């Protein structure tokens, strides 16, 4: 059965490589993994390590977690959680403080629904979020330079 999973991974990698319009040799150059080894992975003859999958994913600009699931290294639920975290962390339109608050909220909802917090979660909801929320815990309340640029419940333009 394991070879079927590895074969599935190999077929998927071949499809992704062709979609990226790369030859095996070009992918080997981009990843630092030998051409024959990549060929064996694509044909389902070898099961690559997580490190090799990460290098291949980076070169193909696809999710390493997706490859981990296809290789049987990672559970589907874990992949979805990691991808959610990666999307939040990669968003250039929000700053680091906002990313941390979003991840803390995400972890609190997961805990509320019976799931363990993610691998990078520290479990402390008060550390960063407390300084950035109002007294009632409303993370939407604007402070400092952002005041007046959005709407808040307590904003009175005549005061």
XYZ file of C-alpha atoms in Angstrom:
159
model
C 0.000 0.000 0.000
C 2.832 2.427 0.761
C 4.048 2.238 -2.826
C 0.602 3.333 -4.037
C 0.837 6.409 -1.846
C 4.350 7.131 -3.082
C 3.160 6.542 -6.663
C 0.368 9.036 -6.095
C 2.964 11.493 -4.838
C 5.134 10.848 -7.881
C 2.272 11.375 -10.320
C 1.341 14.582 -8.539
C 4.938 15.847 -8.627
C 5.205 15.060 -12.334
C 1.978 16.991 -13.012
C 3.207 19.963 -10.966
C 6.615 19.934 -12.647
C 5.043 19.855 -16.098
C 2.601 22.621 -15.144
C 5.622 24.697 -14.100
C 7.174 23.842 -17.495
C 10.315 22.405 -15.928
C 12.333 19.420 -17.073
C 13.588 16.944 -14.502
C 17.070 18.362 -15.003
C 15.856 21.929 -14.352
C 14.035 20.798 -11.215
C 17.160 18.967 -10.058
C 19.199 22.159 -10.519
C 16.610 24.231 -8.646
C 16.365 21.820 -5.709
C 19.871 20.464 -5.375
C 18.397 16.946 -5.580
C 19.833 14.621 -8.218
C 18.008 14.090 -11.489
C 17.940 10.253 -11.111
C 16.538 10.529 -7.569
C 13.767 12.895 -8.700
C 12.961 10.505 -11.529
C 12.660 7.615 -9.050
C 10.327 9.713 -6.863
C 8.121 10.528 -9.853
C 7.962 6.859 -10.824
C 6.989 5.865 -7.282
C 10.197 3.935 -6.618
C 11.461 6.128 -3.767
C 9.824 7.796 -0.812
C 11.524 11.160 -0.312
C 12.313 12.745 3.029
C 10.480 15.805 4.302
C 13.578 17.893 3.492
C 13.584 16.781 -0.141
C 9.846 17.438 -0.402
C 10.345 20.902 1.029
C 13.040 21.684 -1.549
C 10.835 20.395 -4.373
C 7.826 22.350 -3.114
C 9.865 25.546 -2.950
C 11.182 25.060 -6.493
C 7.686 24.303 -7.837
C 6.109 27.066 -5.723
C 3.570 24.744 -4.183
C 2.672 23.873 -0.605
C 5.165 21.599 1.128
C 2.341 20.490 3.425
C 0.370 19.185 0.436
C 3.368 17.071 -0.530
C 3.734 15.850 3.059
C 0.116 14.666 3.040
C 0.542 12.902 -0.300
C 3.707 11.226 1.004
C 1.946 10.102 4.198
C 4.164 12.254 6.425
C 1.395 14.609 7.535
C -2.280 14.163 8.347
C -4.784 16.105 6.185
C -6.133 18.050 9.191
C -2.632 19.086 10.202
C -1.996 20.269 6.645
C -5.105 22.440 6.638
C -4.109 24.035 9.939
C -0.547 24.671 8.762
C -1.753 26.172 5.501
C -4.142 28.474 7.365
C -1.257 29.650 9.537
C 1.019 30.085 6.510
C -1.550 32.228 4.686
C -1.961 34.493 7.713
C 1.803 34.816 8.195
C 2.411 35.525 4.495
C -0.197 38.291 4.171
C 1.700 41.511 3.383
C -1.312 43.721 4.099
C -1.207 43.177 7.867
C 1.614 43.798 10.325
C 3.275 41.282 12.661
C 1.196 42.313 15.677
C -2.016 41.814 13.681
C -0.807 38.420 12.445
C -0.101 37.320 16.031
C -3.553 38.452 17.167
C -5.219 36.579 14.287
C -3.282 33.406 15.115
C -4.262 33.709 18.774
C -7.921 34.077 17.834
C -7.629 31.120 15.459
C -6.104 28.997 18.256
C -8.859 30.028 20.685
C -11.548 28.941 18.209
C -9.745 25.618 17.641
C -9.582 25.028 21.409
C -13.261 25.939 21.735
C -14.071 23.339 19.055
C -12.004 20.630 20.738
C -8.803 20.818 18.702
C -5.327 21.367 20.086
C -3.630 24.676 19.306
C -1.109 24.702 16.489
C 2.579 23.802 16.772
C 3.665 27.446 16.977
C 0.992 28.485 19.457
C 2.228 29.473 22.887
C -1.220 29.122 24.415
C -1.024 32.555 26.079
C -3.823 34.691 24.726
C -3.021 37.688 26.922
C 0.602 38.395 26.024
C 0.265 40.237 22.717
C -3.491 40.564 22.397
C -4.021 42.325 25.724
C -1.941 45.329 24.779
C -3.802 45.751 21.515
C -7.385 45.369 22.649
C -9.665 47.654 24.557
C -10.743 47.043 28.138
C -13.626 44.913 26.898
C -11.299 42.808 24.713
C -12.604 44.355 21.476
C -9.727 43.858 19.034
C -11.541 46.082 16.517
C -11.097 49.239 18.597
C -8.524 51.563 17.039
C -5.696 53.113 19.054
C -2.827 55.534 18.462
C -2.125 56.604 14.877
C -5.026 54.526 13.589
C -7.600 56.390 15.704
C -10.242 58.044 13.585
C -9.387 56.075 10.443
C -12.016 53.455 11.163
C -15.261 53.313 13.008
C -15.619 52.248 16.594
C -18.574 51.918 18.927
C -17.475 54.763 21.194
C -16.393 57.284 18.543
C -18.171 60.657 18.838
C -17.081 63.119 16.130
C -18.467 66.080 18.148
C -16.416 65.576 21.316
